[in-house]
JSON list of C-alpha atoms and ligand atoms in Angstrom, two decimals:
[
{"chain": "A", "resi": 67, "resn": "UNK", "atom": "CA", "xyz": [13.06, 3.37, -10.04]},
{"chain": "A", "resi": 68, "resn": "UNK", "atom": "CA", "xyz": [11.58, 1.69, -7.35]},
{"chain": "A", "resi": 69, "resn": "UNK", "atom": "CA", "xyz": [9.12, 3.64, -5.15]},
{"chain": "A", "resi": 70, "resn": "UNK", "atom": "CA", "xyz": [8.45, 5.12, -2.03]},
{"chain": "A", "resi": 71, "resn": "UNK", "atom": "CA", "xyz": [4.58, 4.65, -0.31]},
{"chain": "A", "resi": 72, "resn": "UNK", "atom": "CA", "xyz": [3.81, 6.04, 3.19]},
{"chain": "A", "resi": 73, "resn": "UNK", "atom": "CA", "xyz": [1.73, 3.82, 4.95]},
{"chain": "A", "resi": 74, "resn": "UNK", "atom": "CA", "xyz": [-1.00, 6.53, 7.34]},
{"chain": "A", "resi": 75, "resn": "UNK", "atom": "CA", "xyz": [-2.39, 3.94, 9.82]},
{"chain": "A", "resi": 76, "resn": "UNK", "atom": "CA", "xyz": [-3.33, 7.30, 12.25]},
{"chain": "A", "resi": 77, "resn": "UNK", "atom": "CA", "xyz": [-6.92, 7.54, 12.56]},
{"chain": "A", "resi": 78, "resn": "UNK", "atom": "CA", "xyz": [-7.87, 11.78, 11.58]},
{"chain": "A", "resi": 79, "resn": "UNK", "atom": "CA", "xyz": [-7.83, 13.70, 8.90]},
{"chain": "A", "resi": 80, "resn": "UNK", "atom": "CA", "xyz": [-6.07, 16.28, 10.51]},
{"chain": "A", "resi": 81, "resn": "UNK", "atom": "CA", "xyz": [-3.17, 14.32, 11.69]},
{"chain": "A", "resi": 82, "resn": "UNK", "atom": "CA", "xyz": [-2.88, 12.37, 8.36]},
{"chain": "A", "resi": 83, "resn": "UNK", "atom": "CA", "xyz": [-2.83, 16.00, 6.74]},
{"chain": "A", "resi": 84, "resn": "UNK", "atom": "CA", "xyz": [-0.16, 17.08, 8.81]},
{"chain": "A", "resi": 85, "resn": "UNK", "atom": "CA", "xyz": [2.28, 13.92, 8.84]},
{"chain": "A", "resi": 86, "resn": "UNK", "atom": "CA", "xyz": [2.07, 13.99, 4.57]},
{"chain": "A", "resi": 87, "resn": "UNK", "atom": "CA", "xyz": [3.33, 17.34, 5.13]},
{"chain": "A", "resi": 88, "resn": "UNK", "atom": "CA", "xyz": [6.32, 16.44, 6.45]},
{"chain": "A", "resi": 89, "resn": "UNK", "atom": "CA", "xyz": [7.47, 13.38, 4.07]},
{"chain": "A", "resi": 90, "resn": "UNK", "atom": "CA", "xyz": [5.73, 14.30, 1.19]},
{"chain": "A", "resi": 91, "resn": "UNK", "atom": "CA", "xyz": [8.96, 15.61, 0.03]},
{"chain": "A", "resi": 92, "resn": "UNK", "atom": "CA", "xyz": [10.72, 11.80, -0.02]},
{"chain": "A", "resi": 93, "resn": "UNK", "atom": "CA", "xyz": [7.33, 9.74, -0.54]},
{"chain": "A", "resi": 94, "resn": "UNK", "atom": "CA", "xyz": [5.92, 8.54, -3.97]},
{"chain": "A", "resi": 95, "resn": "UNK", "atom": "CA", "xyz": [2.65, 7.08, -2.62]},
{"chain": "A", "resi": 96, "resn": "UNK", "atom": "CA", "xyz": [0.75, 8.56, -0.21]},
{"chain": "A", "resi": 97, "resn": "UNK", "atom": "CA", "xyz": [-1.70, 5.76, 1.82]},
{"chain": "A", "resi": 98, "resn": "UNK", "atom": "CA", "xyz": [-4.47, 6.22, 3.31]},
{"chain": "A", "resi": 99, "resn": "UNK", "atom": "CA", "xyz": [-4.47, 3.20, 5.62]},
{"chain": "A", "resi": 100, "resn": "UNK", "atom": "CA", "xyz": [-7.58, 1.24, 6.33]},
{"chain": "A", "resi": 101, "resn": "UNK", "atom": "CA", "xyz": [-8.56, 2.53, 9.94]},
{"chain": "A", "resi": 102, "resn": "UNK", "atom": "CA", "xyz": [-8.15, 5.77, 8.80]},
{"chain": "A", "resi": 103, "resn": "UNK", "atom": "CA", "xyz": [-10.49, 5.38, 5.99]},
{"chain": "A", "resi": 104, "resn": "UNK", "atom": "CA", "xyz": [-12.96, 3.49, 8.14]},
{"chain": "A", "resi": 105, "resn": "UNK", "atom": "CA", "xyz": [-12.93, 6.15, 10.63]},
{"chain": "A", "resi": 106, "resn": "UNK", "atom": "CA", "xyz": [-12.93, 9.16, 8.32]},
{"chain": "A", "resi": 107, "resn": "UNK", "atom": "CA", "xyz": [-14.94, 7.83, 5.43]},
{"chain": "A", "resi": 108, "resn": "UNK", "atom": "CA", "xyz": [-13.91, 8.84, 2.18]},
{"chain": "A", "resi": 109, "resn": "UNK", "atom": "CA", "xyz": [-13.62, 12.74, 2.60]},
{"chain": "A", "resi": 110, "resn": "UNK", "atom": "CA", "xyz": [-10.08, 11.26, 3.89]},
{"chain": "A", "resi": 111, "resn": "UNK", "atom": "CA", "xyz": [-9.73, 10.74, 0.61]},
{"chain": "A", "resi": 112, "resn": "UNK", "atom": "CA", "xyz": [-10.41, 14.03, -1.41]},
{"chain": "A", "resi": 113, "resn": "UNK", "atom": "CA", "xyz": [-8.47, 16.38, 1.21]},
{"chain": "A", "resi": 114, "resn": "UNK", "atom": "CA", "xyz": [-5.27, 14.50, 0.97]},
{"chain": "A", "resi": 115, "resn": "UNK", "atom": "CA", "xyz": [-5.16, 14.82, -2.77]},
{"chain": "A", "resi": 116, "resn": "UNK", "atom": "CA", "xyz": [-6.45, 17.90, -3.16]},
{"chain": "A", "resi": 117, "resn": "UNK", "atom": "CA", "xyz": [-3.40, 19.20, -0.53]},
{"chain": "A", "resi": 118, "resn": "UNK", "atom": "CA", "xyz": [-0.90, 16.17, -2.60]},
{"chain": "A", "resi": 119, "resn": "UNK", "atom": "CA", "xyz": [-2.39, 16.76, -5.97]},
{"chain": "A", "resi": 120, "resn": "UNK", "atom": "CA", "xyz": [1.50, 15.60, -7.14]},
{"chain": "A", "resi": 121, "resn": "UNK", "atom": "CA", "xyz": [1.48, 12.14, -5.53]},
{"chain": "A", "resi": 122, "resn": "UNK", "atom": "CA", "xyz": [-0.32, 8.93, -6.23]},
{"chain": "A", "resi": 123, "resn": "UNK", "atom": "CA", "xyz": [-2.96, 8.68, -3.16]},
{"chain": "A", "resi": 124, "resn": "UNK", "atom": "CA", "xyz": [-3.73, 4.96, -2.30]},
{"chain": "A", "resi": 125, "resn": "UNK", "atom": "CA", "xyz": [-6.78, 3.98, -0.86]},
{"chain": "A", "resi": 126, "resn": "UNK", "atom": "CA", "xyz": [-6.37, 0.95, 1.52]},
{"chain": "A", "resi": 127, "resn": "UNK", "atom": "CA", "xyz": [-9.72, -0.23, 1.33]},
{"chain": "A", "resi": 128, "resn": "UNK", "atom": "CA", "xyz": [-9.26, -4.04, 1.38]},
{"chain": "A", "resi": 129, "resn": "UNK", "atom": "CA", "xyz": [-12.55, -4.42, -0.28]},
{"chain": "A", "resi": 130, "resn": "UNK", "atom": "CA", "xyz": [-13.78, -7.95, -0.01]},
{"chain": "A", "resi": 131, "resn": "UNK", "atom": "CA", "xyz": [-16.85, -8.27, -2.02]},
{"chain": "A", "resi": 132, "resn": "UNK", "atom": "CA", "xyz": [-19.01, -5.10, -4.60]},
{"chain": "A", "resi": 133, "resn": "UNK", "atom": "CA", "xyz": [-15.42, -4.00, -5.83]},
{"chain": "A", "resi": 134, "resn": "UNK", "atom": "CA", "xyz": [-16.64, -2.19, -8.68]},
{"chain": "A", "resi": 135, "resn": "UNK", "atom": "CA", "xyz": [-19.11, -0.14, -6.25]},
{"chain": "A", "resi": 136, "resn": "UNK", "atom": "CA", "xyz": [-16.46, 0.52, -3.22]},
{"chain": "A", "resi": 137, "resn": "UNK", "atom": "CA", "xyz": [-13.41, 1.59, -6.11]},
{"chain": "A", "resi": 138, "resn": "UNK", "atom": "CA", "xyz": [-15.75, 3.83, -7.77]},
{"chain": "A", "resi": 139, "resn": "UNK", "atom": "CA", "xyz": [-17.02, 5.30, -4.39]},
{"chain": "A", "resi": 140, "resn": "UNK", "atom": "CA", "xyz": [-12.90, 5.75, -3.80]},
{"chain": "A", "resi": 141, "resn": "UNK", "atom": "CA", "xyz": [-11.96, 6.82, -7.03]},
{"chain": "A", "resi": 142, "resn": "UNK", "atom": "CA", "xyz": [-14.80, 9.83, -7.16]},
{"chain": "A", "resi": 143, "resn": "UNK", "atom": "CA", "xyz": [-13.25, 10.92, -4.17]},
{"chain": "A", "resi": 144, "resn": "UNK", "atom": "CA", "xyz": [-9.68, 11.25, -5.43]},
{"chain": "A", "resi": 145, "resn": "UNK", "atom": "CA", "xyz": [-8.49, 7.91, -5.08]},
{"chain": "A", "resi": 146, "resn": "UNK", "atom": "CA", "xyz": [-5.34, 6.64, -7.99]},
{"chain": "A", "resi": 147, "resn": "UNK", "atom": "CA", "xyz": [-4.82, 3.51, -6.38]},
{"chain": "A", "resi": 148, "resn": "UNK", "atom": "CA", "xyz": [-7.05, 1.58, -4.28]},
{"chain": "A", "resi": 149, "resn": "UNK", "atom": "CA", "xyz": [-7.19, -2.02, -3.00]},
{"chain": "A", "resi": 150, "resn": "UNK", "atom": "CA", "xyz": [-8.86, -5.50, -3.31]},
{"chain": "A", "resi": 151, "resn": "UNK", "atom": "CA", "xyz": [-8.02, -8.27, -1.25]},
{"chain": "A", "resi": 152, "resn": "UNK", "atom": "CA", "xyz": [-6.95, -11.00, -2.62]},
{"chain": "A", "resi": 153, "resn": "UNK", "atom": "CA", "xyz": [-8.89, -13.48, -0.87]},
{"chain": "A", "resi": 154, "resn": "UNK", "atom": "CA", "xyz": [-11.84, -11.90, -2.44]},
{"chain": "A", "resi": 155, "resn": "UNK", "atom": "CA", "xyz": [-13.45, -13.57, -5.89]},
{"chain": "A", "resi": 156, "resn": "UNK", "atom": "CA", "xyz": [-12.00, -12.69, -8.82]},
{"chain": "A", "resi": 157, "resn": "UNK", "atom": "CA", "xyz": [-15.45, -11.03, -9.54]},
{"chain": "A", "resi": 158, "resn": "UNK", "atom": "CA", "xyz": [-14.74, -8.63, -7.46]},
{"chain": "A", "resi": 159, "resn": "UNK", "atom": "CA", "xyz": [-11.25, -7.83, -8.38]},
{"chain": "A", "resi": 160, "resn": "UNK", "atom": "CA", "xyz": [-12.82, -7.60, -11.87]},
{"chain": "A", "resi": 161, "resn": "UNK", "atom": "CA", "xyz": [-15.52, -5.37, -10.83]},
{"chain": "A", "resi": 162, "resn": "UNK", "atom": "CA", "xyz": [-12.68, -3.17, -9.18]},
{"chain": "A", "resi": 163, "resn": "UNK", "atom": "CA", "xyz": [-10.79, -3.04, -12.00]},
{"chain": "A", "resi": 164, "resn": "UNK", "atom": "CA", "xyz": [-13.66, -2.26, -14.52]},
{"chain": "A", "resi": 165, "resn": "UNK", "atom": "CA", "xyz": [-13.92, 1.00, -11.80]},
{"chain": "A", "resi": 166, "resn": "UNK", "atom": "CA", "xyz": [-10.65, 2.10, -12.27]},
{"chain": "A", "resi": 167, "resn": "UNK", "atom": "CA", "xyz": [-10.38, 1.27, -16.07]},
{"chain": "A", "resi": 168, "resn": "UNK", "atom": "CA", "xyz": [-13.57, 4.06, -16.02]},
{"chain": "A", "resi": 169, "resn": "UNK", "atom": "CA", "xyz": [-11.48, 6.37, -13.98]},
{"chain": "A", "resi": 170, "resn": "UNK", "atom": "CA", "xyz": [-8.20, 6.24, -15.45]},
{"chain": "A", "resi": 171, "resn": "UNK", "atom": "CA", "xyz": [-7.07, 4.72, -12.35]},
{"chain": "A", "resi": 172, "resn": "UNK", "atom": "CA", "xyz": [-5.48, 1.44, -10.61]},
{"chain": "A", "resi": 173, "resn": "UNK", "atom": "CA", "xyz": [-6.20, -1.64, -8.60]},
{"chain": "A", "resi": 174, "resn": "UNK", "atom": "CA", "xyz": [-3.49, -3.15, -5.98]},
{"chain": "A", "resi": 175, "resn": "UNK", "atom": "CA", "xyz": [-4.37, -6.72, -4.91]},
{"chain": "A", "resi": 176, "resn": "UNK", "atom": "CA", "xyz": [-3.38, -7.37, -0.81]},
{"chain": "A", "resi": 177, "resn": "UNK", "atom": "CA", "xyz": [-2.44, -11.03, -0.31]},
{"chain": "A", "resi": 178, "resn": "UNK", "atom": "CA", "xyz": [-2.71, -9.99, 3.81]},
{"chain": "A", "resi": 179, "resn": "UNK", "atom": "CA", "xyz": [-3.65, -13.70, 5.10]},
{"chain": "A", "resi": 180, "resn": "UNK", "atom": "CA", "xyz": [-3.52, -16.02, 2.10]},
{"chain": "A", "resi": 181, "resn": "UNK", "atom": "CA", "xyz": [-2.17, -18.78, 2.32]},
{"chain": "A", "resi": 182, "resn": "UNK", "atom": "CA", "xyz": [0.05, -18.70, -0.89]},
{"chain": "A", "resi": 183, "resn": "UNK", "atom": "CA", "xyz": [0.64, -15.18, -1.75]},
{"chain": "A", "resi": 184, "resn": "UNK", "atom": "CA", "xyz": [2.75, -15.83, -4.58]},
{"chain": "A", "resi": 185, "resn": "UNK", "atom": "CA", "xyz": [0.35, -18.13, -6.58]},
{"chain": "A", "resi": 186, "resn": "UNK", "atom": "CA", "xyz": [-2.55, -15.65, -6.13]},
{"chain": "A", "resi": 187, "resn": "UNK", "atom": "CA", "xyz": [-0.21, -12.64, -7.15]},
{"chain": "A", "resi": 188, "resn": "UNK", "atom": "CA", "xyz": [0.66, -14.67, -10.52]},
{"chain": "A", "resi": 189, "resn": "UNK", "atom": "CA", "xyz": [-2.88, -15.26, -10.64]},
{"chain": "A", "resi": 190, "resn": "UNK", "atom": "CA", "xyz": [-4.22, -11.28, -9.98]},
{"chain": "A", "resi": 191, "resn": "UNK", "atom": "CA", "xyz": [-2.35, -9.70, -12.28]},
{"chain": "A", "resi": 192, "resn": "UNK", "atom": "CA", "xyz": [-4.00, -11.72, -15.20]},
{"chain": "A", "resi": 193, "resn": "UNK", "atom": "CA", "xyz": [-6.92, -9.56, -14.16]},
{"chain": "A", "resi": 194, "resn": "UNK", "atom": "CA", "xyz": [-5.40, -5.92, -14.92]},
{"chain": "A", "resi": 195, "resn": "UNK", "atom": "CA", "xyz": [-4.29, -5.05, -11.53]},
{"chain": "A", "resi": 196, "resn": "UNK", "atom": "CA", "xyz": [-1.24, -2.56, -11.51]},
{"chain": "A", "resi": 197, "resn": "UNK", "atom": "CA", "xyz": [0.78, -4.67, -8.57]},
{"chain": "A", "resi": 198, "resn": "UNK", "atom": "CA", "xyz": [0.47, -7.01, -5.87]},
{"chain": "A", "resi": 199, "resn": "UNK", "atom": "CA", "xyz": [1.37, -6.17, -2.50]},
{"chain": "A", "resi": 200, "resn": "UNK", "atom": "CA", "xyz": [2.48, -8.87, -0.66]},
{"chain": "A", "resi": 201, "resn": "UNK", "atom": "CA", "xyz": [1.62, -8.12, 3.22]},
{"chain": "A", "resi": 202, "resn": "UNK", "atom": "CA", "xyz": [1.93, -9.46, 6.56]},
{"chain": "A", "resi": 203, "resn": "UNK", "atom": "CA", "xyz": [-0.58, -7.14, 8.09]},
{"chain": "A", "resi": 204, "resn": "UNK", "atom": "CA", "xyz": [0.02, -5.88, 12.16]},
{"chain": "A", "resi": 205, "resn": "UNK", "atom": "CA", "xyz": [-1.47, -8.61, 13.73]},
{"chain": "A", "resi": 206, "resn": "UNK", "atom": "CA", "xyz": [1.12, -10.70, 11.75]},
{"chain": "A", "resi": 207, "resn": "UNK", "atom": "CA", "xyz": [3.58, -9.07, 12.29]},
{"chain": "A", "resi": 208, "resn": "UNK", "atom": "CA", "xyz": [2.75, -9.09, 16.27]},
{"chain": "A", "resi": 209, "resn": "UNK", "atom": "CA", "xyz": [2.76, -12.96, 16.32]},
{"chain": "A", "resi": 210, "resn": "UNK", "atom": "CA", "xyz": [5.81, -14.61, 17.88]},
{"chain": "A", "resi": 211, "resn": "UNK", "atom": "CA", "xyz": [8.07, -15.51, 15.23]},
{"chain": "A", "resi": 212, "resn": "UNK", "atom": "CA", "xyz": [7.20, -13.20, 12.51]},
{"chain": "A", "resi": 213, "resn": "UNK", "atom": "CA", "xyz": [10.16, -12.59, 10.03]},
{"chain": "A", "resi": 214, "resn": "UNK", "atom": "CA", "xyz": [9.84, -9.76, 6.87]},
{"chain": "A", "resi": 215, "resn": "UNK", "atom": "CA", "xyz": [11.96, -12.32, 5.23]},
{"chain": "A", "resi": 216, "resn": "UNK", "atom": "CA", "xyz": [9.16, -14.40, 3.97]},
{"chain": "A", "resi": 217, "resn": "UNK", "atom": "CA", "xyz": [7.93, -11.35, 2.08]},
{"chain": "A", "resi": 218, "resn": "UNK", "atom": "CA", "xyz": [11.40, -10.70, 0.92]},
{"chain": "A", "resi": 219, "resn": "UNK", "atom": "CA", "xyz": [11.81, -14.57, -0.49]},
{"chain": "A", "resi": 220, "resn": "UNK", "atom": "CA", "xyz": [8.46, -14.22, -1.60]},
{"chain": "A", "resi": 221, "resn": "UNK", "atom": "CA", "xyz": [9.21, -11.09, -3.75]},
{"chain": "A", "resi": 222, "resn": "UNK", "atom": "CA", "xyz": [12.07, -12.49, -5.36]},
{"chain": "A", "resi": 223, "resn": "UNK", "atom": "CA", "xyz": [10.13, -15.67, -6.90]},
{"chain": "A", "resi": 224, "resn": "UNK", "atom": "CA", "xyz": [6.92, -13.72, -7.66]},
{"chain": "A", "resi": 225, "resn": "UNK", "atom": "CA", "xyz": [7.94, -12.80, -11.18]},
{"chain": "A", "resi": 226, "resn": "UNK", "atom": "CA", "xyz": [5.26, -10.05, -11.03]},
{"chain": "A", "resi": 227, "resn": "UNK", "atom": "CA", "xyz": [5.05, -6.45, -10.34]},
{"chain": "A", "resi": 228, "resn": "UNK", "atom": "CA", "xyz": [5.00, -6.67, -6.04]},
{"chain": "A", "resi": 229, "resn": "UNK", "atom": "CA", "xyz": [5.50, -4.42, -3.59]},
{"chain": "A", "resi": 230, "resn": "UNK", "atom": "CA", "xyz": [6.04, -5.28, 0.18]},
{"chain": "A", "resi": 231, "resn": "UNK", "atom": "CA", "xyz": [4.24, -4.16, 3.09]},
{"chain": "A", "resi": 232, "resn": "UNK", "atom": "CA", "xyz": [4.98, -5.51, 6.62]},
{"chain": "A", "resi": 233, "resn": "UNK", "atom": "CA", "xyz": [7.10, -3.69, 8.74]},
{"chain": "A", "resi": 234, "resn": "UNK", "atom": "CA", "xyz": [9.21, -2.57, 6.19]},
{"chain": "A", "resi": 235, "resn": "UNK", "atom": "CA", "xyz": [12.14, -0.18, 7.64]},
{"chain": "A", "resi": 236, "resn": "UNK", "atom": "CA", "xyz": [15.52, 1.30, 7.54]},
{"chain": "A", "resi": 237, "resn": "UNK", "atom": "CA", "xyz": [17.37, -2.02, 8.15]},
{"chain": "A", "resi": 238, "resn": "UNK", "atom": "CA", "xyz": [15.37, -4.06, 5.64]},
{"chain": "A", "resi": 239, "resn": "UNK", "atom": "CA", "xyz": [14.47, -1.68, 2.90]},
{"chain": "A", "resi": 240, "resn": "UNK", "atom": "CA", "xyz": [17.43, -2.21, 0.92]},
{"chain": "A", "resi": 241, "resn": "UNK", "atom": "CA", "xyz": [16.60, -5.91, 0.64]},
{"chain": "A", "resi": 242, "resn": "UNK", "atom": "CA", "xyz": [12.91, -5.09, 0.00]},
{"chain": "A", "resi": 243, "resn": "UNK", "atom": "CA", "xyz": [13.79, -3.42, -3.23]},
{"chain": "A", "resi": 244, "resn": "UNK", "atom": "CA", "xyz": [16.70, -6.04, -3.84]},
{"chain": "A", "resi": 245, "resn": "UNK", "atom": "CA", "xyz": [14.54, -9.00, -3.98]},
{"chain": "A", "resi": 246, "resn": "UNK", "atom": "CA", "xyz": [12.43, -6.88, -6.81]},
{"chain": "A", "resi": 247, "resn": "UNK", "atom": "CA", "xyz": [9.62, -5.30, -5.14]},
{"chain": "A", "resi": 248, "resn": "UNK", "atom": "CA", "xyz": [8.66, -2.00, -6.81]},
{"chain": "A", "resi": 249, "resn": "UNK", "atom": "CA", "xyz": [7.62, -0.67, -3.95]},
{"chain": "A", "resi": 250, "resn": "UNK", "atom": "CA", "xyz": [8.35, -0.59, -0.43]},
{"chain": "A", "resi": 251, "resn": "UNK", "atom": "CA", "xyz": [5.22, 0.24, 1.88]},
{"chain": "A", "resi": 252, "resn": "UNK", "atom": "CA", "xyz": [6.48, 1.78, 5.04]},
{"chain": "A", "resi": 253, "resn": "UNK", "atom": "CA", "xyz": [4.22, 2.66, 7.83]},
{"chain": "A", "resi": 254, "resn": "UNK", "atom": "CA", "xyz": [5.18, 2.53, 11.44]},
{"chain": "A", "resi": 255, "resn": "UNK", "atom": "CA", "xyz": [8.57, 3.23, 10.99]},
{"chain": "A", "resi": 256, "resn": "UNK", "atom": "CA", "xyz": [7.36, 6.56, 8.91]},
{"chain": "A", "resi": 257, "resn": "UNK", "atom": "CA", "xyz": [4.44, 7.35, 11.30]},
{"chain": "A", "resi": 258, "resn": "UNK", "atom": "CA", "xyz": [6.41, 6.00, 15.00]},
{"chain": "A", "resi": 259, "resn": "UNK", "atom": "CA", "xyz": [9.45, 7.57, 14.24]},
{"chain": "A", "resi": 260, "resn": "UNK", "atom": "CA", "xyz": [10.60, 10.81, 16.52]},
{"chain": "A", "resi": 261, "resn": "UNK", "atom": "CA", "xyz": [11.80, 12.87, 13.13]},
{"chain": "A", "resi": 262, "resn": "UNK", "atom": "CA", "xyz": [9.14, 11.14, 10.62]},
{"chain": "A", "resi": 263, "resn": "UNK", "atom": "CA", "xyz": [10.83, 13.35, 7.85]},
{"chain": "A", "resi": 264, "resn": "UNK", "atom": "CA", "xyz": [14.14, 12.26, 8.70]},
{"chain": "A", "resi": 265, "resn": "UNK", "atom": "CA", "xyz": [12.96, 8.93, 8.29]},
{"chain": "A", "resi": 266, "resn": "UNK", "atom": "CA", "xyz": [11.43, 9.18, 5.39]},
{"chain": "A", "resi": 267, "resn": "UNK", "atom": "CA", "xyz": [14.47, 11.01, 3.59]},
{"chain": "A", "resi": 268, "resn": "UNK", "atom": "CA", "xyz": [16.97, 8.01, 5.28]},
{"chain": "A", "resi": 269, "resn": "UNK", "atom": "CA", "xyz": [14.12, 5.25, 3.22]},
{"chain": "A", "resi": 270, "resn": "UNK", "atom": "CA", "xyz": [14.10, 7.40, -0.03]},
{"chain": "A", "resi": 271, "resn": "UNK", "atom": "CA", "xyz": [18.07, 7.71, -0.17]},
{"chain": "A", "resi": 272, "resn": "UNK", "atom": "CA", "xyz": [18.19, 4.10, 0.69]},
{"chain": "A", "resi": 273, "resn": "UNK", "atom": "CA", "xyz": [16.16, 2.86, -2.29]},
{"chain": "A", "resi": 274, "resn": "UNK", "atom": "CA", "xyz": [17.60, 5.39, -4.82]},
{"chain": "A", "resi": 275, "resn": "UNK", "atom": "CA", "xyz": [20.60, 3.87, -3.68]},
{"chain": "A", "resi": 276, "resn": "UNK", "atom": "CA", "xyz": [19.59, -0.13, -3.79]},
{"chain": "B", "resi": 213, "resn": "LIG", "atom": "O1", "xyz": [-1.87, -1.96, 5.59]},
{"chain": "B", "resi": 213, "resn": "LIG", "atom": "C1", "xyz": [-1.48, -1.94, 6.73]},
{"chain": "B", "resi": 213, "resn": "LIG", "atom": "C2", "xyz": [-2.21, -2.59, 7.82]},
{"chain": "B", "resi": 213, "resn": "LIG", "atom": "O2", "xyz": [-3.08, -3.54, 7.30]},
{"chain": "B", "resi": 213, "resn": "LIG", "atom": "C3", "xyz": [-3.02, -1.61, 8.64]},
{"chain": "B", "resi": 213, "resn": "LIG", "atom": "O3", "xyz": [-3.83, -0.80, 7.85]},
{"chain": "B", "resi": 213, "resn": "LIG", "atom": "C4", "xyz": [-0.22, -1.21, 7.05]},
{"chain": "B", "resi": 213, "resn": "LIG", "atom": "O4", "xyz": [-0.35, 0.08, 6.61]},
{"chain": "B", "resi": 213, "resn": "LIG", "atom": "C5", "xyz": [0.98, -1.90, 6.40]},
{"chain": "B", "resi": 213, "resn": "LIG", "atom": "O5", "xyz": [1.13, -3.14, 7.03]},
{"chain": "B", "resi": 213, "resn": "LIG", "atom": "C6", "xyz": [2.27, -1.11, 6.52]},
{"chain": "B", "resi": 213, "resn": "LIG", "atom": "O6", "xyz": [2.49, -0.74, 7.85]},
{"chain": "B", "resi": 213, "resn": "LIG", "atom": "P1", "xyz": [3.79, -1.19, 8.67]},
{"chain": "B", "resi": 213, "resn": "LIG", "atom": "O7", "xyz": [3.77, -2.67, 8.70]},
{"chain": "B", "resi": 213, "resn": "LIG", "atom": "O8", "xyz": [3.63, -0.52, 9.99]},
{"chain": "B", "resi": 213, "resn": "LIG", "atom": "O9", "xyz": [5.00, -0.67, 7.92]}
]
């Protein structure tokens, strides 16, 4: 069954407390997004699974070079998942992954701004890493022309475990998880939307349904 992950790109504890709250119910993955992390450090980390000790909590750290050092620091704090970019060396992914191995936790490779996501995901997960996300992060997605459907074609020719991140929604989740991403990564459309439980719920039915 493909899965759920809420995306938290708000910037306090406190209000990334209280949104999980409301869609924990429907979500698989909680995320702490990067900003958030950046802003809060990594006690960010330990209060959302302490109050989510159910869920998987994903640390977006888009570590770029000491990977074993940063996914430890992550993973002491509570962290199951946390990430690597993939324009980093494979050293570090390697590092990371020696981290989580320790831990009994997982790497996630972000492709956000290389050039071909799909070779580098069929080259990552040679490395242990649990999935690849591919991502068109928001200043992507806020340049003229942007279309989720180059994630979506990407997905579908990966051949490994993916999951898409990128302004996943309601209109284009179904397709997400068609194309064979195992999980959809939805943030503004979680954390923007009026009723973010509602639209959480309407994402969870829609992939249980796909
Ligand atoms: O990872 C993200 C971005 O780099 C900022 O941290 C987002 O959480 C990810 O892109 C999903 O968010 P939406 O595109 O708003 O769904």
């Amino acid at each position: 069954m493909a899965k759920l992950q809420v995306a938290i790109d708000l910037l306090t504890t406190e209000e990334a407390l209280a949104l999980a709250a409301k869609v924990a119910p429907y979500v698989d993955i909680i995320e702490l997004g990067t900003p958030l992390i950046k802003n809060m450090g990594s006690s960010v980390i330990t209060a959302m699974k302490n109050a989510h000790p159910d869920k998987l909590v994903f640390a977006d750290l888009k570590t770029a070079d000491a990977g074993e050092l940063e996914a430890d620091i992550a993973f002491k704090a509570g962290a199951d998942l946390v990430t690597v970019m993939g324009a980093a060396g494979n050293a570090t992914i390697i590092g990371a992954v020696k981290a989580a191995k320790a831990h009994g936790k997982g790497v996630v490779v972000d492709t956000i701004g290389y050039p071909d996501r799909v070779k580098r995901a069929q080259e990552v997960i040679e490395l242990g890493v649990e999935f690849v996300e591919l991502h068109a992060g928001l200043d992507e997605q806020w340049t003229a022309g942007y279309s989720i459907q180059v994630l979506i074609d990407e997905a579908a020719r990966a051949g490994v475990p993916v999951s898409i991140a990128g302004g996943v929604n309601i209109d284009n989740v179904t397709a997400v998880i068609k194309a064979g991403a195992q999980v959809a990564v939805v943030g503004a459309a979680i954390y923007g939307a009026e009723d973010p439980a509602a639209a959480a719920k309407a994402l969870r039915e829609a992939i249980d349904a796909a």
